[in-house]
Short mmCIF file of C-alpha atoms and ligand atoms in Angstrom, two decimals:
data_model
loop_
_atom_site.label_atom_id
_atom_site.label_comp_id
_atom_site.label_asym_id
_atom_site.label_seq_id
_atom_site.Cartn_x
_atom_site.Cartn_y
_atom_site.Cartn_z
CA UNK M 14 126.11 107.67 118.81
CA UNK M 15 123.32 107.61 116.27
CA UNK M 16 122.10 104.17 115.17
CA UNK M 17 119.71 103.88 112.23
CA UNK M 18 116.33 102.38 113.16
CA UNK M 19 115.39 98.93 111.76
CA UNK M 20 118.13 99.02 109.10
CA UNK M 21 117.77 95.38 108.05
CA UNK M 22 114.00 95.59 107.76
CA UNK M 23 114.32 98.77 105.67
CA UNK M 24 116.90 97.27 103.29
CA UNK M 25 114.80 94.13 102.84
CA UNK M 26 111.59 96.07 102.14
CA UNK M 27 113.35 98.42 99.70
CA UNK M 28 114.96 95.43 98.00
CA UNK M 29 118.27 97.23 98.03
CA UNK M 30 120.39 94.21 97.03
CA UNK M 31 119.12 94.54 93.43
CA UNK M 32 120.88 97.93 93.13
CA UNK M 33 119.26 101.00 91.60
CA UNK M 34 118.38 104.50 92.72
CA UNK M 35 117.24 105.17 96.30
CA UNK M 36 116.04 108.45 97.71
CA UNK M 37 116.74 108.95 101.40
CA UNK M 38 114.43 111.85 102.25
CA UNK M 39 115.80 112.22 105.78
CA UNK M 40 119.52 111.66 105.42
CA UNK M 41 120.35 112.72 109.00
CA UNK M 42 123.71 111.26 109.92
CA UNK M 43 123.55 108.91 106.95
CA UNK M 44 122.99 105.63 108.79
CA UNK M 45 120.39 104.20 106.43
CA UNK M 46 122.17 105.65 103.40
CA UNK M 47 125.43 104.01 104.41
CA UNK M 48 123.73 100.63 104.86
CA UNK M 49 122.06 101.02 101.46
CA UNK M 50 125.29 101.91 99.64
CA UNK M 51 127.17 99.11 101.38
CA UNK M 52 124.51 96.52 100.48
CA UNK M 53 125.02 96.75 96.73
CA UNK M 54 127.81 98.09 94.51
CA UNK M 55 125.23 99.32 92.02
CA UNK M 56 123.02 101.14 94.53
CA UNK M 57 122.97 104.94 94.27
CA UNK M 58 121.50 107.32 96.84
CA UNK M 59 120.06 110.81 96.67
CA UNK M 60 120.26 112.05 100.26
CA UNK M 61 117.96 114.90 101.23
CA UNK M 62 118.00 116.85 104.48
CA UNK M 63 116.91 120.35 105.41
CA UNK M 64 119.55 120.61 108.12
CA UNK M 65 122.99 121.84 107.00
CA UNK M 66 124.81 120.37 109.96
CA UNK M 67 123.33 116.90 109.26
CA UNK M 68 124.40 117.16 105.61
CA UNK M 69 127.93 118.14 106.62
CA UNK M 70 128.35 115.09 108.86
CA UNK M 71 126.66 112.73 106.39
CA UNK M 72 129.03 113.91 103.65
CA UNK M 73 132.02 112.90 105.78
CA UNK M 74 130.54 109.54 106.65
CA UNK M 75 129.60 108.70 103.05
CA UNK M 76 132.69 110.14 101.40
CA UNK M 77 134.05 106.72 100.44
CA UNK M 78 131.06 106.05 98.15
CA UNK M 79 132.09 108.89 95.83
CA UNK M 80 129.78 109.50 92.90
CA UNK M 81 127.23 106.95 94.06
CA UNK M 82 125.73 109.48 96.45
CA UNK M 83 124.34 112.94 95.82
CA UNK M 84 123.48 115.39 98.61
CA UNK M 85 120.58 117.81 98.44
CA UNK M 86 119.73 120.50 100.94
CA UNK M 87 115.95 120.71 100.73
CA UNK M 88 112.69 119.98 102.44
CA UNK M 89 111.52 116.57 101.25
CA UNK M 90 108.17 118.13 100.41
CA UNK M 91 109.99 119.21 97.21
CA UNK M 92 110.87 115.61 96.26
CA UNK M 93 109.36 116.04 92.79
CA UNK M 94 111.74 118.86 91.93
CA UNK M 95 114.78 117.26 93.59
CA UNK M 96 114.62 113.82 91.97
CA UNK M 97 114.80 113.65 88.19
CA UNK M 98 114.84 109.87 87.60
CA UNK M 99 112.20 107.35 88.74
CA UNK M 100 113.59 105.85 91.95
CA UNK M 101 113.54 102.16 92.89
CA UNK M 102 112.98 103.02 96.52
CA UNK M 103 112.20 105.97 98.78
CA UNK M 104 112.77 106.14 102.54
CA UNK M 105 111.58 108.71 105.05
CA UNK M 106 112.73 108.25 108.66
CA UNK M 107 110.70 111.07 110.17
CA UNK M 108 111.32 113.42 113.04
CA UNK M 109 114.46 114.72 114.66
CA UNK M 110 117.92 113.19 114.66
CA UNK M 111 120.03 112.62 117.75
CA UNK M 112 122.32 115.33 116.37
CA UNK M 113 119.46 117.81 116.75
CA UNK M 114 118.25 116.45 120.09
CA UNK M 115 121.77 116.43 121.53
CA UNK M 116 122.57 119.97 120.41
CA UNK M 117 122.97 122.29 123.39
CA UNK M 118 122.11 125.40 121.36
CA UNK M 119 119.16 124.59 119.08
CA UNK M 120 116.42 124.29 121.67
CA UNK M 121 115.03 120.83 120.80
CA UNK M 122 115.62 119.43 124.27
CA UNK M 123 115.10 120.60 127.83
CA UNK M 124 118.26 118.77 128.83
CA UNK M 125 120.15 121.91 127.77
CA UNK M 126 119.37 125.51 128.59
CA UNK M 127 119.03 127.22 125.21
CA UNK M 128 116.83 129.67 123.29
CA UNK M 129 113.58 128.01 122.10
CA UNK M 130 114.44 127.75 118.41
CA UNK M 131 113.60 124.17 117.23
CA UNK M 132 113.89 124.89 113.51
CA UNK M 133 115.45 121.97 111.64
CA UNK M 134 116.43 124.47 108.96
CA UNK M 135 117.43 127.67 110.77
CA UNK M 136 118.00 129.36 107.40
CA UNK M 137 114.39 128.80 106.35
CA UNK M 138 113.30 132.11 107.83
CA UNK M 139 110.41 130.32 109.54
CA UNK M 140 109.26 131.26 113.03
CA UNK M 141 111.10 129.83 116.03
CA UNK M 142 109.26 128.18 118.91
CA UNK M 143 109.85 131.30 121.04
CA UNK M 144 108.28 133.43 118.30
CA UNK M 145 105.24 131.16 118.12
CA UNK M 146 104.77 131.49 121.89
CA UNK M 147 105.15 135.24 121.54
CA UNK M 148 102.75 135.73 118.61
CA UNK M 149 99.97 133.12 118.75
CA UNK M 150 96.91 133.66 120.92
CA UNK M 151 96.15 131.46 123.90
CA UNK M 152 93.70 129.18 122.07
CA UNK M 153 96.12 128.62 119.20
CA UNK M 154 98.90 127.68 121.62
CA UNK M 155 96.58 125.35 123.53
CA UNK M 156 95.44 123.68 120.30
CA UNK M 157 99.01 123.02 119.18
CA UNK M 158 99.93 121.49 122.53
CA UNK M 159 96.74 119.42 122.58
CA UNK M 160 96.77 118.22 118.99
CA UNK M 161 100.49 117.68 118.39
CA UNK M 162 101.42 116.74 121.93
CA UNK M 163 98.24 114.91 122.98
CA UNK M 164 98.71 116.80 126.27
CA UNK M 165 95.65 116.83 128.51
CA UNK M 166 96.76 119.94 130.37
CA UNK M 167 97.24 121.99 127.21
CA UNK M 168 94.87 124.78 128.26
CA UNK M 169 96.52 125.34 131.59
CA UNK M 170 99.97 125.37 130.00
CA UNK M 171 98.83 127.85 127.34
CA UNK M 172 97.21 130.08 129.94
CA UNK M 173 100.44 130.30 131.94
CA UNK M 174 102.51 131.00 128.84
CA UNK M 175 100.24 133.92 127.94
CA UNK M 176 100.13 135.17 131.55
CA UNK M 177 103.91 135.39 131.61
CA UNK M 178 103.90 137.16 128.27
CA UNK M 179 101.40 139.74 129.55
CA UNK M 180 103.57 140.26 132.62
CA UNK M 181 106.46 141.20 130.34
CA UNK M 182 108.33 137.93 130.95
CA UNK M 183 107.78 135.88 127.77
CA UNK M 184 108.96 132.26 127.76
CA UNK M 185 112.04 132.22 125.54
CA UNK M 186 114.24 129.35 126.72
CA UNK M 187 113.98 125.57 127.05
CA UNK M 188 114.48 125.67 130.81
CA UNK M 189 111.78 128.30 131.33
CA UNK M 190 109.29 126.28 129.28
CA UNK M 191 110.14 122.96 130.96
CA UNK M 192 109.73 124.56 134.41
CA UNK M 193 106.45 126.19 133.45
CA UNK M 194 105.03 122.89 132.16
CA UNK M 195 106.20 121.03 135.23
CA UNK M 196 104.38 123.53 137.45
CA UNK M 197 101.22 123.36 135.28
CA UNK M 198 100.65 119.60 135.24
CA UNK M 199 99.99 117.34 138.16
CA UNK M 200 102.97 115.14 138.89
CA UNK M 201 102.17 111.53 138.09
CA UNK M 202 104.73 109.08 139.51
CA UNK M 203 103.69 106.51 136.85
CA UNK M 204 104.76 108.86 134.07
CA UNK M 205 107.91 107.47 132.50
CA UNK M 206 108.68 110.65 130.61
CA UNK M 207 109.40 114.19 131.76
CA UNK M 208 106.12 116.16 131.91
CA UNK M 209 107.43 118.64 129.31
CA UNK M 210 108.16 115.97 126.67
CA UNK M 211 104.73 116.23 125.05
CA UNK M 212 104.77 120.04 124.94
CA UNK M 213 108.25 120.06 123.39
CA UNK M 214 107.16 117.51 120.76
CA UNK M 215 104.10 119.62 119.95
CA UNK M 216 106.06 122.82 119.47
CA UNK M 217 108.66 121.10 117.32
CA UNK M 218 105.95 119.68 115.04
CA UNK M 219 104.35 123.12 114.73
CA UNK M 220 107.62 124.98 114.12
CA UNK M 221 108.64 122.60 111.32
CA UNK M 222 105.16 122.04 109.86
CA UNK M 223 105.86 118.32 110.16
CA UNK M 224 102.33 116.98 109.79
CA UNK M 225 101.03 119.43 107.18
CA UNK M 226 103.49 118.26 104.54
CA UNK M 227 103.19 114.53 105.13
CA UNK M 228 100.12 113.56 103.09
CA UNK M 229 101.13 115.44 99.96
CA UNK M 230 104.69 114.12 100.27
CA UNK M 231 103.37 110.54 100.32
CA UNK M 232 101.25 111.13 97.20
CA UNK M 233 104.21 112.73 95.39
CA UNK M 234 106.66 110.02 96.45
CA UNK M 235 104.33 107.22 95.33
CA UNK M 236 103.77 109.03 92.05
CA UNK M 237 107.45 109.33 91.07
CA UNK M 238 108.38 105.73 92.02
CA UNK M 239 109.27 103.23 89.34
CA UNK M 240 106.84 100.32 88.90
CA UNK M 241 107.60 97.81 91.68
CA UNK M 242 109.49 100.52 93.55
CA UNK M 243 108.87 100.73 97.30
CA UNK M 244 108.10 103.65 99.60
CA UNK M 245 109.04 103.00 103.25
CA UNK M 246 108.26 105.37 106.11
CA UNK M 247 109.35 105.21 109.75
CA UNK M 248 107.25 107.21 112.20
CA UNK M 249 107.77 107.96 115.90
CA UNK M 250 104.34 108.94 117.17
CA UNK M 251 100.72 108.03 116.60
CA UNK M 252 99.79 111.24 114.77
CA UNK M 253 102.35 110.61 112.04
CA UNK M 254 101.59 106.91 111.87
CA UNK M 255 97.87 107.59 111.39
CA UNK M 256 98.55 109.88 108.44
CA UNK M 257 100.89 107.34 106.83
CA UNK M 258 98.42 104.49 107.34
CA UNK M 259 95.45 106.42 105.95
CA UNK M 260 97.34 107.86 102.98
CA UNK M 261 98.66 104.42 102.04
CA UNK M 262 95.06 103.13 102.18
CA UNK M 263 93.94 105.88 99.81
CA UNK M 264 96.78 105.03 97.42
CA UNK M 265 95.68 101.41 97.62
CA UNK M 266 92.28 102.50 96.28
CA UNK M 267 90.14 103.04 99.37
CA UNK M 268 87.06 105.15 98.56
CA UNK M 269 86.30 107.93 101.03
CA UNK M 270 82.95 109.00 99.58
CA UNK M 271 79.94 109.29 101.93
CA UNK M 272 78.51 105.78 102.48
CA UNK M 273 75.21 106.12 100.59
CA UNK M 274 76.50 108.02 97.60
CA UNK M 275 75.57 106.02 94.45
CA UNK M 276 78.80 106.77 92.55
CA UNK M 277 82.39 107.29 93.69
CA UNK M 278 83.49 110.88 93.21
CA UNK M 279 86.57 110.95 95.47
CA UNK M 280 88.87 109.81 92.69
CA UNK M 281 89.81 106.57 94.45
CA UNK M 282 92.32 104.68 92.32
CA UNK M 283 94.59 101.79 93.20
CA UNK M 284 98.21 102.68 92.47
CA UNK M 285 100.06 100.81 95.22
CA UNK M 286 99.95 97.58 97.17
CA UNK M 287 100.45 97.90 100.93
CA UNK M 288 103.34 95.60 101.83
CA UNK M 289 103.06 95.87 105.62
CA UNK M 290 99.56 94.79 106.68
CA UNK M 291 100.59 95.77 110.21
CA UNK M 292 103.42 98.19 110.91
CA UNK M 293 106.81 96.60 111.57
CA UNK M 294 108.31 97.44 114.97
CA UNK M 295 111.87 96.96 116.21
CA UNK M 296 112.86 93.68 117.86
CA UNK M 297 113.27 93.65 121.63
CA UNK M 298 117.01 93.51 121.13
CA UNK M 299 117.02 96.65 119.04
CA UNK M 300 114.73 98.44 121.51
CA UNK M 301 117.18 97.60 124.27
CA UNK M 302 120.23 98.72 122.30
CA UNK M 303 118.65 101.84 120.81
CA UNK M 304 116.08 103.52 123.08
CA UNK M 305 115.19 105.97 120.30
CA UNK M 306 113.76 103.04 118.31
CA UNK M 307 111.15 102.17 120.94
CA UNK M 308 108.29 104.15 119.49
CA UNK M 309 109.19 103.49 115.83
CA UNK M 310 106.76 102.01 113.30
CA UNK M 311 107.70 101.08 109.76
CA UNK M 312 105.16 100.91 106.91
CA UNK M 313 105.78 100.32 103.23
CA UNK M 314 103.89 100.19 99.95
CA UNK M 315 104.84 98.98 96.47
CA UNK M 316 104.01 100.86 93.27
CA UNK M 317 101.83 98.90 90.84
C1 LIG L 409 115.51 110.64 112.34
S1 LIG L 409 116.66 111.62 111.44
C2 LIG L 409 117.20 110.55 110.17
C3 LIG L 409 118.31 109.62 110.55
C4 LIG L 409 118.91 108.83 109.39
N1 LIG L 409 117.94 107.93 108.79
C5 LIG L 409 120.14 108.05 109.82
O1 LIG L 409 120.12 106.82 109.74
O2 LIG L 409 121.11 108.67 110.23
C6 LIG L 409 115.63 112.72 110.59
C7 LIG L 409 116.35 113.74 109.72
O3 LIG L 409 115.40 114.21 108.78
C8 LIG L 409 115.51 115.59 108.64
N2 LIG L 409 114.17 116.06 108.26
C9 LIG L 409 113.04 115.97 109.01
N3 LIG L 409 112.01 116.49 108.32
C10 LIG L 409 112.48 116.88 107.11
C11 LIG L 409 111.90 117.47 105.95
N4 LIG L 409 110.59 117.77 105.92
N5 LIG L 409 112.69 117.73 104.89
C12 LIG L 409 114.02 117.43 104.92
N6 LIG L 409 114.63 116.87 105.98
C13 LIG L 409 113.88 116.60 107.07
C14 LIG L 409 116.00 116.11 109.96
O4 LIG L 409 116.72 117.32 109.76
C15 LIG L 409 116.88 114.96 110.45
O5 LIG L 409 118.22 115.17 110.10
ZN1 LIG L 410 84.95 107.46 96.38
#
């Protein structure tokens, strides 16, 4: 069962009770969208997702709201083209959905033996995780695992992946990769997560280009908002959260010119107010009820 993360906090920040147009950039199974539509009879939602199977399920769940919701199959990096009116609020609840993680065929999780695909939009024509491991050189693979997975043993993992490839036995399934990682890292009994978790996260981020699109998306989203409209973003790991935090600071007018430069040339301009001085995290109750929420951080800014 998929529970939306911090639904009350999100609705409060987005000020949903006043009605208006809300863009849910990561519709998923429609949890946040449903809460938004239920909170006000005059709220409308544009629900974006790049995953057809998520859209199909969300359509069923939100059927009763009729014309108040519109579904768009797209990457949210195209928000400018997708949304024609100035929205009152925009939400992005980043990362994968439980639908994707619990799929036994799409390769997001080592709990199921499946081909290493990991594309949120299989129709995109983008490279699968198996193709990345087949085509990138050892350093590129190590860099992905290090940067996107913050995995200390990235080099050793990459070396073994390339060794297998050279031996004519490329790593093509979740089970093969999980086993390879397990054999490459030293077992640490204090580790609460499976040793392959970080490598799987890293590959997923690379396959879907998750971090590359984030900064520009935030600039675009803030730009199309109505005055007083709110942009709220939920992240699930420190790399994403850092990008959101720093991009919000830039939108709030922070100058990034070299310190001794006499005049600002970076184009710093204050267009939003940051509403969450510190990120909001789920209550202990929610963390207990919904383990997926444990690493979540919610930040929001308001258009001036
Ligand atoms: C964490 S789930 C969202 C769950 C949703 N808020 C709910 O309450 O059910 C993230 C969803 O965003 C989608 N997604 C992730 N990145 C995307 C992107 N760049 N463009 C469009 N959809 C994206 C995924 O396919 C997934 O369905
Ligand atoms: Zn500057």
